[in-house]
Amino acid sequence: MEQFLQRYNLEPKVMDVDLANGTALLSYRRTQRESADHLLVLYDMKKHQLLWEEKIGAIDSYQQHPKVRTVEKGYIIQTGDQLLVLDKHSRDKVVQYHLRWNRPIDEM
C-alpha cells in the first residue's frame, strides 16, 4: 500500500502505531489536489491488509495532515475546522463538531 500512496504522491503519513496489536493508523489524500479529502486507514502490519478506511474530510492547506490523538476507546481527529471522535471498534462518529461555529455539525 505504501508504494501505491508514494507513487501517486498522496502524501501518506503514519499517525499512530500499536505494536501490541500490530496495527498502524495512516492518513493520506484521496487525490493530489490540495482540497482533496483525507482518509484515515487502520492497517494490519502482520497480515498486510486494510482493516478499515474512513473519510475524514478536507484539511486546510496550512495544516497538511490531520491531527490525531489515540485514546483508550477511540481517536480524536482535528481536520481543518472540524473535530471528530471515532470509536475504535465500531468506527462510529461519536462526536462531529465544527470548531469555527462552535457547535456540533448535525445542528448546522
Short mmCIF file of C-alpha atoms in Angstrom, two decimals:
data_model
loop_
_atom_site.label_atom_id
_atom_site.label_comp_id
_atom_site.label_asym_id
_atom_site.label_seq_id
_atom_site.Cartn_x
_atom_site.Cartn_y
_atom_site.Cartn_z
CA MET A 1 0.00 0.00 0.00
CA GLU A 2 2.80 2.39 0.88
CA GLN A 3 4.31 2.07 -2.62
CA PHE A 4 0.91 2.93 -4.16
CA LEU A 5 0.50 6.01 -1.98
CA GLN A 6 4.04 7.23 -2.64
CA ARG A 7 3.85 6.52 -6.39
CA TYR A 8 0.82 8.80 -6.76
CA ASN A 9 2.16 11.39 -4.29
CA LEU A 10 -0.85 11.16 -1.98
CA GLU A 11 1.29 12.24 0.99
CA PRO A 12 0.89 9.26 3.32
CA LYS A 13 1.73 9.80 6.94
CA VAL A 14 1.84 7.36 9.85
CA MET A 15 -0.29 8.84 12.62
CA ASP A 16 -0.02 6.09 15.25
CA VAL A 17 1.44 2.58 15.65
CA ASP A 18 0.10 -0.06 18.04
CA LEU A 19 2.88 -2.65 18.38
CA ALA A 20 0.82 -4.87 20.71
CA ASN A 21 -1.91 -5.31 18.07
CA GLY A 22 0.39 -4.96 15.07
CA THR A 23 -1.59 -2.10 13.53
CA ALA A 24 -0.76 1.32 12.15
CA LEU A 25 -3.05 4.32 11.67
CA LEU A 26 -2.26 6.16 8.41
CA SER A 27 -3.52 9.33 6.76
CA TYR A 28 -3.46 10.14 3.05
CA ARG A 29 -5.23 12.32 0.47
CA ARG A 30 -7.74 10.85 -1.99
CA THR A 31 -6.14 12.72 -4.92
CA GLN A 32 -3.20 15.07 -5.47
CA ARG A 33 -5.37 18.20 -5.20
CA GLU A 34 -4.74 20.18 -2.01
CA SER A 35 -8.50 20.43 -1.44
CA ALA A 36 -8.93 16.63 -1.63
CA ASP A 37 -10.50 14.68 1.19
CA HIS A 38 -8.17 12.89 3.57
CA LEU A 39 -8.68 9.30 4.54
CA LEU A 40 -7.74 7.59 7.76
CA VAL A 41 -6.75 3.93 7.43
CA LEU A 42 -6.12 1.24 10.02
CA TYR A 43 -3.56 -1.15 8.55
CA ASP A 44 -2.73 -4.63 9.86
CA MET A 45 1.07 -4.85 9.66
CA LYS A 46 1.12 -8.63 10.23
CA LYS A 47 -1.42 -9.59 7.54
CA HIS A 48 -0.58 -6.64 5.24
CA GLN A 49 -4.19 -5.63 4.77
CA LEU A 50 -6.53 -2.72 5.50
CA LEU A 51 -8.82 -3.24 8.45
CA TRP A 52 -10.89 -0.13 7.76
CA GLU A 53 -10.82 3.19 5.95
CA GLU A 54 -12.71 6.34 6.94
CA LYS A 55 -13.10 9.60 5.01
CA ILE A 56 -12.40 12.46 7.40
CA GLY A 57 -12.82 15.47 5.11
CA ALA A 58 -10.59 18.13 3.62
CA ILE A 59 -7.62 19.54 5.52
CA ASP A 60 -6.60 23.20 5.47
CA SER A 61 -3.55 23.77 3.27
CA TYR A 62 -1.51 25.12 6.20
CA GLN A 63 -2.26 22.03 8.31
CA GLN A 64 -1.16 19.41 5.69
CA HIS A 65 -2.25 16.39 7.79
CA PRO A 66 -4.97 15.76 10.34
CA LYS A 67 -4.05 15.92 14.00
CA VAL A 68 -4.84 12.57 15.62
CA ARG A 69 -4.78 11.63 19.28
CA THR A 70 -5.33 7.98 20.19
CA VAL A 71 -7.21 7.42 23.44
CA GLU A 72 -8.37 4.22 25.11
CA LYS A 73 -11.72 3.95 23.32
CA GLY A 74 -11.22 5.97 20.17
CA TYR A 75 -9.46 8.52 18.02
CA ILE A 76 -9.76 12.28 18.39
CA ILE A 77 -9.15 13.90 15.00
CA GLN A 78 -8.85 17.56 14.05
CA THR A 79 -9.22 18.25 10.34
CA GLY A 80 -9.18 21.92 9.44
CA ASP A 81 -12.02 23.43 11.43
CA GLN A 82 -13.71 20.13 12.33
CA LEU A 83 -13.24 17.89 15.33
CA LEU A 84 -14.20 14.22 15.04
CA VAL A 85 -14.21 11.49 17.65
CA LEU A 86 -14.28 7.97 16.18
CA ASP A 87 -14.97 4.86 18.24
CA LYS A 88 -12.00 2.46 17.85
CA HIS A 89 -14.05 -0.67 17.32
CA SER A 90 -17.24 0.41 15.54
CA ARG A 91 -15.72 3.47 13.74
CA ASP A 92 -18.93 5.38 14.55
CA LYS A 93 -18.57 9.13 14.70
CA VAL A 94 -19.25 9.73 18.39
CA VAL A 95 -18.78 13.49 18.01
CA GLN A 96 -18.57 15.67 14.91
CA TYR A 97 -18.00 19.30 15.89
CA HIS A 98 -17.44 22.46 13.84
CA LEU A 99 -14.76 24.49 15.64
CA ARG A 100 -15.32 27.72 13.68
CA TRP A 101 -19.02 27.88 14.55
CA ASN A 102 -18.59 26.32 17.99
CA ARG A 103 -21.39 23.75 17.57
CA PRO A 104 -21.99 20.14 16.62
CA ILE A 105 -22.17 19.61 12.85
CA ASP A 106 -25.57 17.92 12.97
CA GLU A 107 -27.06 21.21 14.29
CA MET A 108 -25.94 23.20 11.23
#
